[in-house]
PDB file of C-alpha atoms and ligand atoms in Angstrom:
ATOM      1  CA  TYR A   1      30.015  12.924  53.896  1.00 60.00           C
ATOM      2  CA  ALA A   2      27.479  15.296  52.412  1.00 61.00           C
ATOM      3  CA  PHE A   3      26.532  14.829  48.797  1.00 63.00           C
ATOM      4  CA  PRO A   4      26.801  18.219  47.059  1.00 73.00           C
ATOM      5  CA  VAL A   5      23.137  18.861  46.307  1.00 76.00           C
ATOM      6  CA  PHE A   6      23.922  21.684  43.924  1.00 76.00           C
ATOM      7  CA  LEU A   7      25.751  19.199  41.658  1.00 79.00           C
ATOM      8  CA  LEU A   8      22.666  16.978  41.536  1.00 79.00           C
ATOM      9  CA  VAL A   9      20.426  19.960  40.777  1.00 83.00           C
ATOM     10  CA  ARG A  10      22.817  21.166  38.092  1.00 83.00           C
ATOM     11  CA  SER A  11      22.892  17.819  36.321  1.00 84.00           C
ATOM     12  CA  MET A  12      19.108  17.574  36.525  1.00 85.00           C
ATOM     13  CA  ILE A  13      18.755  21.004  34.932  1.00 85.00           C
ATOM     14  CA  THR A  14      21.200  20.015  32.228  1.00 86.00           C
ATOM     15  CA  LEU A  15      19.138  16.908  31.513  1.00 88.00           C
ATOM     16  CA  ILE A  16      15.888  18.884  31.419  1.00 85.00           C
ATOM     17  CA  VAL A  17      17.397  21.407  29.003  1.00 85.00           C
ATOM     18  CA  LEU A  18      18.724  18.608  26.796  1.00 87.00           C
ATOM     19  CA  PHE A  19      15.392  16.793  26.696  1.00 86.00           C
ATOM     20  CA  SER A  20      13.507  20.018  25.926  1.00 84.00           C
ATOM     21  CA  ALA A  21      15.910  20.655  23.077  1.00 83.00           C
ATOM     22  CA  ILE A  22      15.284  17.153  21.727  1.00 84.00           C
ATOM     23  CA  ILE A  23      11.510  17.531  21.977  1.00 81.00           C
ATOM     24  CA  ILE A  24      11.629  20.894  20.180  1.00 76.00           C
ATOM     25  CA  LEU A  25      13.803  19.390  17.461  1.00 79.00           C
ATOM     26  CA  VAL A  26      11.455  16.434  17.005  1.00 74.00           C
ATOM     27  CA  LEU A  27       8.442  18.766  16.807  1.00 71.00           C
ATOM     28  CA  ALA A  28      10.226  20.995  14.317  1.00 67.00           C
ATOM     29  CA  LEU A  29      11.075  17.964  12.163  1.00 63.00           C
ATOM     30  CA  THR A  30       7.507  16.653  12.370  1.00 58.00           C
ATOM     31  CA  PHE A  31       6.018  19.958  11.270  1.00 54.00           C
ATOM     32  CA  SER A  32       8.572  20.553   8.561  1.00 52.00           C
ATOM     33  CA  ASN A  33       7.302  17.243   7.147  1.00 44.00           C
ATOM     34  CA  VAL A  34       3.806  18.680   6.601  1.00 41.00           C
ATOM     35  CA  ALA A  35       4.626  19.736   3.031  1.00 47.00           C
ATOM     36  CA  PRO A  36       7.377  17.357   2.013  1.00 54.00           C
ATOM     37  CA  GLU A  37       9.253  17.795  -1.218  1.00 86.00           C
ATOM     38  CA  VAL A  38       8.574  14.222  -2.351  1.00 94.00           C
ATOM     39  CA  THR A  39       5.169  12.589  -1.846  1.00 94.00           C
ATOM     40  CA  THR A  40       3.160   9.535  -2.790  1.00 95.00           C
ATOM     41  CA  HIS A  41      -0.546   9.190  -3.527  1.00 93.00           C
ATOM     42  CA  ASP A  42      -0.617   5.701  -2.048  1.00 94.00           C
ATOM     43  CA  MET A  43       1.777   4.766   0.731  1.00 95.00           C
ATOM     44  CA  PHE A  44       0.340   1.231   1.137  1.00 95.00           C
ATOM     45  CA  PRO A  45      -0.675  -0.077  -2.285  1.00 96.00           C
ATOM     46  CA  VAL A  46      -1.997  -3.630  -2.641  1.00 97.00           C
ATOM     47  CA  ALA A  47      -0.870  -5.270  -5.883  1.00 97.00           C
ATOM     48  CA  ASN A  48      -2.787  -8.067  -7.561  1.00 97.00           C
ATOM     49  CA  LEU A  49      -0.304 -10.888  -8.213  1.00 96.00           C
ATOM     50  CA  GLY A  50       0.496 -11.321 -11.892  1.00 95.00           C
ATOM     51  CA  THR A  51      -0.687  -7.831 -12.848  1.00 97.00           C
ATOM     52  CA  ASP A  52       1.137  -4.485 -13.164  1.00 98.00           C
ATOM     53  CA  GLN A  53       1.308  -2.072 -10.236  1.00 98.00           C
ATOM     54  CA  LEU A  54       2.079   1.651 -10.241  1.00 98.00           C
ATOM     55  CA  LEU A  55       4.109   2.889  -7.273  1.00 98.00           C
ATOM     56  CA  THR A  56       3.345   6.600  -7.170  1.00 98.00           C
ATOM     57  CA  CYS A  57       5.993   9.202  -6.414  1.00 97.00           C
ATOM     58  CA  ASN A  58       5.617  12.913  -7.018  1.00 94.00           C
ATOM     59  CA  PHE A  59       7.921  15.816  -6.353  1.00 91.00           C
ATOM     60  CA  HIS A  60       7.658  19.575  -6.282  1.00 74.00           C
ATOM     61  CA  GLU A  61       6.225  20.639  -9.619  1.00 59.00           C
ATOM     62  CA  SER A  62       8.209  23.137 -11.590  1.00 48.00           C
ATOM     63  CA  SER A  63       6.418  26.465 -11.385  1.00 55.00           C
ATOM     64  CA  GLY A  64       7.090  29.168 -13.973  1.00 51.00           C
ATOM     65  CA  GLU A  65      10.303  30.725 -12.668  1.00 55.00           C
ATOM     66  CA  SER A  66      11.875  27.665 -10.983  1.00 61.00           C
ATOM     67  CA  LYS A  67      11.883  25.233 -13.875  1.00 70.00           C
ATOM     68  CA  ILE A  68      13.544  21.876 -13.232  1.00 75.00           C
ATOM     69  CA  THR A  69      16.546  21.494 -15.482  1.00 81.00           C
ATOM     70  CA  ARG A  70      18.045  18.327 -14.033  1.00 88.00           C
ATOM     71  CA  VAL A  71      16.515  15.364 -12.208  1.00 91.00           C
ATOM     72  CA  SER A  72      17.716  12.010 -11.073  1.00 95.00           C
ATOM     73  CA  VAL A  73      15.374   9.378  -9.683  1.00 96.00           C
ATOM     74  CA  THR A  74      16.425   6.351  -7.660  1.00 97.00           C
ATOM     75  CA  TRP A  75      14.004   3.591  -6.762  1.00 98.00           C
ATOM     76  CA  GLU A  76      15.339   1.108  -4.221  1.00 98.00           C
ATOM     77  CA  LYS A  77      13.843  -1.715  -2.204  1.00 98.00           C
ATOM     78  CA  ILE A  78      14.830  -1.913   1.458  1.00 97.00           C
ATOM     79  CA  GLY A  79      16.948  -4.982   2.179  1.00 96.00           C
ATOM     80  CA  MET A  80      17.768  -5.570  -1.475  1.00 96.00           C
ATOM     81  CA  LYS A  81      21.063  -4.930  -3.241  1.00 96.00           C
ATOM     82  CA  GLY A  82      21.215  -2.669  -6.261  1.00 96.00           C
ATOM     83  CA  PHE A  83      18.521  -0.461  -7.708  1.00 97.00           C
ATOM     84  CA  VAL A  84      14.958  -1.205  -8.621  1.00 98.00           C
ATOM     85  CA  TYR A  85      15.360   1.558 -11.197  1.00 98.00           C
ATOM     86  CA  HIS A  86      17.721   4.457 -11.656  1.00 97.00           C
ATOM     87  CA  TYR A  87      17.266   7.427 -13.961  1.00 97.00           C
ATOM     88  CA  SER A  88      19.756  10.245 -14.409  1.00 94.00           C
ATOM     89  CA  ASP A  89      21.183  12.542 -17.078  1.00 89.00           C
ATOM     90  CA  GLY A  90      18.041  12.250 -19.159  1.00 90.00           C
ATOM     91  CA  GLY A  91      17.847   8.484 -19.353  1.00 94.00           C
ATOM     92  CA  PRO A  92      17.757   5.184 -17.477  1.00 95.00           C
ATOM     93  CA  ASP A  93      21.003   3.972 -15.927  1.00 95.00           C
ATOM     94  CA  LEU A  94      20.424   0.306 -15.125  1.00 95.00           C
ATOM     95  CA  ARG A  95      24.007  -0.869 -14.580  1.00 95.00           C
ATOM     96  CA  ASN A  96      23.341  -1.522 -10.891  1.00 96.00           C
ATOM     97  CA  GLN A  97      19.792  -2.754 -11.268  1.00 97.00           C
ATOM     98  CA  ASN A  98      18.922  -5.822  -9.208  1.00 97.00           C
ATOM     99  CA  PRO A  99      18.250  -8.723 -11.648  1.00 97.00           C
ATOM    100  CA  GLU A 100      14.869  -9.324  -9.930  1.00 96.00           C
ATOM    101  CA  PHE A 101      13.600  -6.149 -11.585  1.00 97.00           C
ATOM    102  CA  GLN A 102      15.255  -6.500 -14.954  1.00 96.00           C
ATOM    103  CA  GLY A 103      12.759  -5.803 -17.723  1.00 96.00           C
ATOM    104  CA  ARG A 104       9.905  -5.342 -15.232  1.00 97.00           C
ATOM    105  CA  THR A 105      10.236  -1.675 -14.292  1.00 97.00           C
ATOM    106  CA  GLN A 106       9.885   1.667 -16.016  1.00 97.00           C
ATOM    107  CA  LEU A 107       9.378   5.357 -15.340  1.00 97.00           C
ATOM    108  CA  PHE A 108       7.400   7.748 -17.518  1.00 96.00           C
ATOM    109  CA  PRO A 109       9.988  10.208 -18.920  1.00 93.00           C
ATOM    110  CA  ASN A 110       7.307  12.350 -20.590  1.00 93.00           C
ATOM    111  CA  VAL A 111       5.830  13.331 -17.183  1.00 93.00           C
ATOM    112  CA  LEU A 112       9.061  13.250 -15.181  1.00 92.00           C
ATOM    113  CA  MET A 113       9.927  16.929 -15.603  1.00 88.00           C
ATOM    114  CA  ALA A 114       6.387  17.773 -14.459  1.00 88.00           C
ATOM    115  CA  GLY A 115       7.143  16.117 -11.103  1.00 90.00           C
ATOM    116  CA  ASN A 116       5.873  12.582 -11.680  1.00 94.00           C
ATOM    117  CA  ALA A 117       8.485   9.900 -10.905  1.00 96.00           C
ATOM    118  CA  SER A 118       6.021   7.006 -10.507  1.00 98.00           C
ATOM    119  CA  LEU A 119       7.364   3.521 -11.180  1.00 98.00           C
ATOM    120  CA  LEU A 120       5.489   0.851 -13.082  1.00 98.00           C
ATOM    121  CA  LEU A 121       6.248  -2.633 -11.769  1.00 98.00           C
ATOM    122  CA  ARG A 122       5.101  -5.320 -14.187  1.00 98.00           C
ATOM    123  CA  ASN A 123       3.897  -8.841 -13.488  1.00 97.00           C
ATOM    124  CA  VAL A 124       3.972  -8.530  -9.666  1.00 97.00           C
ATOM    125  CA  ARG A 125       5.220 -11.582  -7.729  1.00 96.00           C
ATOM    126  CA  SER A 126       4.647 -12.322  -4.059  1.00 93.00           C
ATOM    127  CA  ASP A 127       8.285 -11.581  -3.186  1.00 95.00           C
ATOM    128  CA  ASP A 128       7.880  -8.048  -4.579  1.00 97.00           C
ATOM    129  CA  ALA A 129       6.155  -7.194  -1.278  1.00 97.00           C
ATOM    130  CA  GLY A 130       8.248  -4.819   0.812  1.00 97.00           C
ATOM    131  CA  VAL A 131       9.241  -1.223   1.328  1.00 98.00           C
ATOM    132  CA  TYR A 132      10.342   0.805  -1.698  1.00 98.00           C
ATOM    133  CA  THR A 133      12.094   4.160  -1.523  1.00 98.00           C
ATOM    134  CA  CYS A 134      11.719   6.807  -4.211  1.00 98.00           C
ATOM    135  CA  SER A 135      14.582   9.338  -3.980  1.00 97.00           C
ATOM    136  CA  ILE A 136      14.640  12.503  -6.036  1.00 95.00           C
ATOM    137  CA  ASP A 137      17.612  14.745  -6.614  1.00 93.00           C
ATOM    138  CA  SER A 138      16.826  17.685  -8.866  1.00 88.00           C
ATOM    139  CA  SER A 139      17.951  21.218  -9.654  1.00 84.00           C
ATOM    140  CA  ASP A 140      14.863  22.292  -7.686  1.00 76.00           C
ATOM    141  CA  GLY A 141      15.588  20.271  -4.523  1.00 82.00           C
ATOM    142  CA  GLY A 142      14.990  16.686  -3.533  1.00 88.00           C
ATOM    143  CA  GLY A 143      13.922  14.194  -0.932  1.00 93.00           C
ATOM    144  CA  LYS A 144      12.576  10.720  -0.569  1.00 95.00           C
ATOM    145  CA  VAL A 145       9.420   8.823   0.276  1.00 96.00           C
ATOM    146  CA  ASN A 146       8.783   5.242   1.365  1.00 97.00           C
ATOM    147  CA  ILE A 147       6.040   3.074  -0.100  1.00 97.00           C
ATOM    148  CA  GLN A 148       5.053  -0.253   1.383  1.00 97.00           C
ATOM    149  CA  LEU A 149       3.826  -2.635  -1.288  1.00 97.00           C
ATOM    150  CA  ARG A 150       1.650  -5.530  -0.189  1.00 97.00           C
ATOM    151  CA  THR A 151       0.767  -8.395  -2.529  1.00 97.00           C
ATOM    152  CA  ALA A 152      -2.531 -10.222  -2.755  1.00 97.00           C
ATOM    153  CA  ALA A 153      -4.651 -12.070  -5.286  1.00 97.00           C
ATOM    154  CA  TYR A 154      -8.222 -10.975  -5.824  1.00 97.00           C
ATOM    155  CA  THR A 155     -10.904 -11.430  -8.447  1.00 97.00           C
ATOM    156  CA  ALA A 156     -14.510 -10.329  -8.705  1.00 98.00           C
ATOM    157  CA  PRO A 157     -16.965 -13.228  -8.371  1.00 98.00           C
ATOM    158  CA  THR A 158     -19.360 -14.368 -11.071  1.00 98.00           C
ATOM    159  CA  PHE A 159     -22.893 -15.416 -10.125  1.00 97.00           C
ATOM    160  CA  ILE A 160     -25.210 -18.139 -11.373  1.00 96.00           C
ATOM    161  CA  PHE A 161     -28.846 -18.533 -10.421  1.00 94.00           C
ATOM    162  CA  SER A 162     -30.634 -21.790 -11.100  1.00 91.00           C
ATOM    163  CA  ASN A 163     -33.002 -24.178  -9.327  1.00 88.00           C
ATOM    164  CA  ASP A 164     -33.573 -21.678  -6.532  1.00 89.00           C
ATOM    165  CA  ILE A 165     -29.852 -21.667  -5.656  1.00 94.00           C
ATOM    166  CA  MET A 166     -27.492 -18.770  -6.188  1.00 95.00           C
ATOM    167  CA  ALA A 167     -23.839 -19.657  -6.614  1.00 97.00           C
ATOM    168  CA  ALA A 168     -20.851 -17.303  -6.638  1.00 98.00           C
ATOM    169  CA  MET A 169     -17.405 -18.259  -7.925  1.00 98.00           C
ATOM    170  CA  ALA A 170     -14.145 -16.341  -7.595  1.00 98.00           C
ATOM    171  CA  ASN A 171     -11.071 -18.200  -8.715  1.00 95.00           C
ATOM    172  CA  ARG A 172      -8.076 -16.264  -7.335  1.00 96.00           C
ATOM    173  CA  TRP A 173      -7.844 -15.124  -3.723  1.00 98.00           C
ATOM    174  CA  PHE A 174      -4.873 -14.675  -1.415  1.00 97.00           C
ATOM    175  CA  PRO A 175      -4.423 -14.498   1.574  1.00 96.00           C
ATOM    176  CA  LYS A 176      -7.240 -16.907   2.547  1.00 97.00           C
ATOM    177  CA  PRO A 177     -10.532 -14.982   2.407  1.00 98.00           C
ATOM    178  CA  THR A 178     -13.688 -15.190   4.460  1.00 97.00           C
ATOM    179  CA  VAL A 179     -17.049 -15.145   2.689  1.00 98.00           C
ATOM    180  CA  THR A 180     -20.299 -13.596   3.927  1.00 98.00           C
ATOM    181  CA  TRP A 181     -23.750 -13.352   2.341  1.00 98.00           C
ATOM    182  CA  MET A 182     -26.181 -10.645   3.433  1.00 97.00           C
ATOM    183  CA  ASP A 183     -29.680  -9.564   2.505  1.00 94.00           C
ATOM    184  CA  HIS A 184     -30.584  -5.962   1.639  1.00 92.00           C
ATOM    185  CA  ASP A 185     -30.814  -5.139   5.370  1.00 93.00           C
ATOM    186  CA  GLN A 186     -27.248  -6.379   5.955  1.00 93.00           C
ATOM    187  CA  ASN A 187     -28.527  -9.425   7.896  1.00 95.00           C
ATOM    188  CA  VAL A 188     -26.019 -12.246   7.567  1.00 96.00           C
ATOM    189  CA  LEU A 189     -27.462 -15.256   5.706  1.00 96.00           C
ATOM    190  CA  PRO A 190     -26.318 -18.878   6.024  1.00 94.00           C
ATOM    191  CA  GLY A 191     -24.393 -19.512   2.802  1.00 95.00           C
ATOM    192  CA  ARG A 192     -22.238 -22.553   2.161  1.00 97.00           C
ATOM    193  CA  THR A 193     -18.671 -21.822   1.163  1.00 97.00           C
ATOM    194  CA  SER A 194     -15.906 -24.089  -0.027  1.00 97.00           C
ATOM    195  CA  LEU A 195     -12.349 -22.933  -0.544  1.00 98.00           C
ATOM    196  CA  THR A 196      -9.838 -24.928  -2.557  1.00 97.00           C
ATOM    197  CA  VAL A 197      -6.175 -24.048  -2.649  1.00 97.00           C
ATOM    198  CA  ASN A 198      -3.891 -24.718  -5.609  1.00 95.00           C
ATOM    199  CA  SER A 199      -0.189 -25.594  -5.574  1.00 94.00           C
ATOM    200  CA  ALA A 200       0.744 -21.892  -5.661  1.00 91.00           C
ATOM    201  CA  GLY A 201      -1.250 -21.299  -2.462  1.00 93.00           C
ATOM    202  CA  ILE A 202      -4.005 -19.362  -4.248  1.00 96.00           C
ATOM    203  CA  PHE A 203      -7.564 -19.951  -3.052  1.00 98.00           C
ATOM    204  CA  SER A 204     -10.570 -20.551  -5.230  1.00 98.00           C
ATOM    205  CA  VAL A 205     -13.980 -19.670  -3.759  1.00 98.00           C
ATOM    206  CA  VAL A 206     -17.334 -21.300  -4.455  1.00 98.00           C
ATOM    207  CA  SER A 207     -20.230 -20.208  -2.284  1.00 98.00           C
ATOM    208  CA  THR A 208     -23.935 -20.979  -2.551  1.00 97.00           C
ATOM    209  CA  LEU A 209     -27.038 -19.443  -1.022  1.00 96.00           C
ATOM    210  CA  GLN A 210     -30.453 -21.047  -0.683  1.00 92.00           C
ATOM    211  CA  PRO A 211     -33.379 -20.337  -0.589  1.00 90.00           C
ATOM    212  CA  ILE A 212     -33.419 -17.274  -2.790  1.00 89.00           C
ATOM    213  CA  ASN A 213     -36.145 -14.658  -2.943  1.00 87.00           C
ATOM    214  CA  VAL A 214     -36.887 -13.510  -6.449  1.00 85.00           C
ATOM    215  CA  SER A 215     -36.469  -9.715  -6.832  1.00 84.00           C
ATOM    216  CA  GLU A 216     -34.256  -9.493  -3.741  1.00 90.00           C
ATOM    217  CA  THR A 217     -30.774  -7.928  -3.844  1.00 95.00           C
ATOM    218  CA  TYR A 218     -28.066  -9.883  -2.030  1.00 96.00           C
ATOM    219  CA  THR A 219     -24.643  -8.716  -0.920  1.00 97.00           C
ATOM    220  CA  LEU A 220     -21.653 -11.025  -1.052  1.00 98.00           C
ATOM    221  CA  ARG A 221     -18.482 -10.008   0.755  1.00 98.00           C
ATOM    222  CA  ILE A 222     -15.221 -11.846   0.024  1.00 98.00           C
ATOM    223  CA  GLY A 223     -12.271 -10.441   1.896  1.00 97.00           C
ATOM    224  CA  ASN A 224      -9.041 -10.807   3.808  1.00 97.00           C
ATOM    225  CA  GLU A 225      -6.852  -8.364   5.742  1.00 95.00           C
ATOM    226  CA  LEU A 226      -5.688  -6.632   2.535  1.00 96.00           C
ATOM    227  CA  VAL A 227      -8.625  -6.438   0.175  1.00 97.00           C
ATOM    228  CA  THR A 228     -12.389  -6.945   0.240  1.00 97.00           C
ATOM    229  CA  ALA A 229     -14.706  -7.451  -2.729  1.00 98.00           C
ATOM    230  CA  ILE A 230     -18.283  -6.254  -2.219  1.00 97.00           C
ATOM    231  CA  SER A 231     -20.752  -7.610  -4.773  1.00 97.00           C
ATOM    232  CA  ARG A 232     -24.432  -6.828  -5.069  1.00 97.00           C
ATOM    233  CA  ALA A 233     -26.391  -9.458  -6.948  1.00 96.00           C
ATOM    234  CA  LYS A 234     -29.968  -8.794  -7.972  1.00 95.00           C
ATOM    235  CA  ILE A 235     -32.338 -11.574  -8.951  1.00 92.00           C
ATOM    236  CA  THR A 236     -34.802 -10.628 -11.678  1.00 88.00           C
ATOM    237  CA  GLY A 237     -36.981 -13.485 -12.839  1.00 83.00           C
ATOM    238  CA  LEU A 238     -34.622 -16.263 -13.767  1.00 85.00           C
ATOM    239  CA  ASN A 239     -31.611 -14.022 -14.190  1.00 90.00           C
ATOM    240  CA  VAL A 240     -29.022 -12.592 -11.843  1.00 94.00           C
ATOM    241  CA  SER A 241     -27.147  -9.362 -12.521  1.00 95.00           C
ATOM    242  CA  TRP A 242     -24.374  -8.030 -10.329  1.00 97.00           C
ATOM    243  CA  SER A 243     -21.655  -5.445  -9.794  1.00 97.00           C
ATOM    244  CA  THR A 244     -18.514  -5.575  -7.653  1.00 98.00           C
ATOM    245  CA  TYR A 245     -16.141  -3.076  -6.121  1.00 97.00           C
ATOM    246  CA  PHE A 246     -12.960  -3.542  -4.090  1.00 97.00           C
ATOM    247  CA  ILE A 247     -11.835  -1.928  -0.836  1.00 96.00           C
ATOM    248  CA  PHE A 248      -8.143  -1.964   0.023  1.00 95.00           C
ATOM    249  CA  SER A 249      -6.814  -1.806   3.556  1.00 91.00           C
ATOM    250  CA  THR A 250      -4.666   1.211   4.311  1.00 85.00           C
ATOM    251  CA  ALA A 251      -3.542  -0.039   7.722  1.00 65.00           C
ATOM    252  CA  SER A 252       0.029  -1.157   7.869  1.00 58.00           C
ATOM    253  CA  SER A 253       1.910  -3.635  10.000  1.00 51.00           C
ATOM    254  CA  GLN A 254       5.012  -1.465   9.746  1.00 47.00           C
ATOM    255  CA  VAL A 255       5.903   1.831  11.345  1.00 44.00           C
ATOM    256  CA  PRO A 256       5.128   4.739   8.978  1.00 47.00           C
ATOM    257  CA  SER A 257       8.193   6.237   7.373  1.00 46.00           C
ATOM    258  CA  THR A 258       7.901   9.752   8.853  1.00 45.00           C
ATOM    259  CA  TYR A 259       7.801   8.274  12.354  1.00 45.00           C
ATOM    260  CA  LEU A 260      10.825   6.141  11.497  1.00 45.00           C
ATOM    261  CA  SER A 261      12.799   9.123  10.214  1.00 47.00           C
ATOM    262  CA  VAL A 262      12.014  11.129  13.368  1.00 44.00           C
ATOM    263  CA  MET A 263      13.102   8.182  15.518  1.00 47.00           C
ATOM    264  CA  THR A 264      16.339   7.855  13.551  1.00 46.00           C
ATOM    265  CA  THR A 265      16.971  11.563  14.020  1.00 46.00           C
ATOM    266  CA  VAL A 266      16.434  11.312  17.772  1.00 46.00           C
ATOM    267  CA  LEU A 267      18.811   8.357  17.954  1.00 46.00           C
ATOM    268  CA  GLY A 268      21.299  10.302  15.871  1.00 49.00           C
ATOM    269  CA  ILE A 269      21.145  13.212  18.346  1.00 49.00           C
ATOM    270  CA  PHE A 270      21.791  10.821  21.239  1.00 49.00           C
ATOM    271  CA  PHE A 271      24.868   9.504  19.497  1.00 46.00           C
ATOM    272  CA  LEU A 272      26.085  13.045  18.795  1.00 49.00           C
ATOM    273  CA  MET A 273      25.856  13.789  22.542  1.00 48.00           C
TER     274      MET A 273
HETATM  275  C1  NAG B 301       2.072   9.773 -13.130  1.00 75.89           C
HETATM  276  O1  NAG B 301       2.227   9.188 -14.393  1.00 75.89           O
HETATM  277  C2  NAG B 301       1.602   7.927 -14.545  1.00 75.89           C
HETATM  278  C3  NAG B 301       1.951   7.400 -15.941  1.00 75.89           C
HETATM  279  O2  NAG B 301       1.594   8.285 -16.930  1.00 75.89           O
HETATM  280  C4  NAG B 301       0.103   8.082 -14.355  1.00 75.89           C
HETATM  281  O3  NAG B 301      -0.546   6.827 -14.462  1.00 75.89           O
HETATM  282  C5  NAG B 301      -0.180   8.699 -13.002  1.00 75.89           C
HETATM  283  O4  NAG B 301      -1.555   8.925 -12.860  1.00 75.89           O
HETATM  284  C6  NAG B 301       0.594   9.989 -12.844  1.00 75.89           C
HETATM  285  N1  NAG B 301       0.382  10.489 -11.499  1.00 75.89           N
HETATM  286  C7  NAG B 301       0.078  11.768 -11.257  1.00 75.89           C
HETATM  287  C8  NAG B 301      -0.156  12.133  -9.858  1.00 75.89           C
HETATM  288  O5  NAG B 301      -0.047  12.589 -12.152  1.00 75.89           O
HETATM  289  C1  NAG B 302     -37.578 -13.846   1.568  1.00 75.89           C
HETATM  290  O1  NAG B 302     -38.687 -12.981   1.704  1.00 75.89           O
HETATM  291  C2  NAG B 302     -39.475 -13.244   2.864  1.00 75.89           C
HETATM  292  C3  NAG B 302     -40.678 -12.292   2.802  1.00 75.89           C
HETATM  293  O2  NAG B 302     -40.309 -11.012   2.422  1.00 75.89           O
HETATM  294  C4  NAG B 302     -38.651 -13.045   4.115  1.00 75.89           C
HETATM  295  O3  NAG B 302     -39.406 -13.354   5.269  1.00 75.89           O
HETATM  296  C5  NAG B 302     -37.439 -13.977   4.055  1.00 75.89           C
HETATM  297  O4  NAG B 302     -36.604 -13.738   5.161  1.00 75.89           O
HETATM  298  C6  NAG B 302     -36.669 -13.733   2.778  1.00 75.89           C
HETATM  299  N1  NAG B 302     -35.585 -14.689   2.696  1.00 75.89           N
HETATM  300  C7  NAG B 302     -34.359 -14.341   2.337  1.00 75.89           C
HETATM  301  C8  NAG B 302     -33.373 -15.432   2.258  1.00 75.89           C
HETATM  302  O5  NAG B 302     -34.073 -13.195   2.041  1.00 75.89           O
HETATM  303  C1  NAG B 303     -33.199 -13.082 -18.671  1.00 75.89           C
HETATM  304  O1  NAG B 303     -32.175 -13.101 -19.663  1.00 75.89           O
HETATM  305  C2  NAG B 303     -32.654 -13.498 -20.944  1.00 75.89           C
HETATM  306  C3  NAG B 303     -31.467 -13.627 -21.866  1.00 75.89           C
HETATM  307  O2  NAG B 303     -30.425 -12.773 -21.488  1.00 75.89           O
HETATM  308  C4  NAG B 303     -33.691 -12.501 -21.433  1.00 75.89           C
HETATM  309  O3  NAG B 303     -34.178 -12.888 -22.711  1.00 75.89           O
HETATM  310  C5  NAG B 303     -34.815 -12.429 -20.446  1.00 75.89           C
HETATM  311  O4  NAG B 303     -35.733 -11.428 -20.831  1.00 75.89           O
HETATM  312  C6  NAG B 303     -34.297 -12.137 -19.044  1.00 75.89           C
HETATM  313  N1  NAG B 303     -35.393 -12.215 -18.097  1.00 75.89           N
HETATM  314  C7  NAG B 303     -35.617 -11.304 -17.174  1.00 75.89           C
HETATM  315  C8  NAG B 303     -36.792 -11.545 -16.283  1.00 75.89           C
HETATM  316  O5  NAG B 303     -34.918 -10.287 -17.053  1.00 75.89           O
END
């Protein structure tokens, strides 16, 4: 019994050809995504609980000759029934809107025809976290983009300086933050921090630093995996003055949407075969 080698070789060649075809297709899809029709300025926004958050979505702007005459916008949240918001035929169509979003969402019709389909989500709650899809269907083409909204609570601290002690207070933080004091050379200083958590799970921060050098500038960093507040507090005489800025994490725990769509395509090709 001799196994027909040529059969083995033939099937191997077939496999190689198939896999090359798949790789070429995946590459083509990846590169055709370089200038997508629908884009977002922030794929991983971090919303401050209780405040309003803009989910940005932009599509191909109408240029001179190819003016958009018709557009429909659908905002959905993955894993949730109904729409977050739906706009078509020149106005909102909220018949299938999920009740969670009732009265909390809006588009900006005055900039819509210029390619701006951003959604304003009011009074963000922790269960608003998730992946949102903005789908555009217009006379000038269409497409979709995914946006992963994360929710956090963050506030800038206020500072008090008295009796040689500097104290910083920030009353709304979530998830649980860590707190670090530094001098102007970024050396970590031994501050004392206490965190208290309220019934809603939101942390309140009080941190003190002692001794204090008059005319020194101190840095206080309050942060978690989503957002960090950097404050610089300067002691002048008996007073303290400060400024704060926030840094938001752009890293995501989820697979980016373009990668997902390529994977889905590859799986789809396998099923077609
Ligand atoms: C889209 O419109 C909203 C609301 O007017 C605005 O805040 C946002 O900056 C606009 N985005 C772009 C990219 O123009
Ligand atoms: C205060 O200043 C002195 C002298 O410049 C320095 O040795 C000391 O480390 C400073 N302390 C703090 C907390 O910055
Ligand atoms: C501290 O603040 C008070 C009141 O705001 C002001 O009158 C005083 O001049 C300040 N002192 C210094 C050293 O800046």
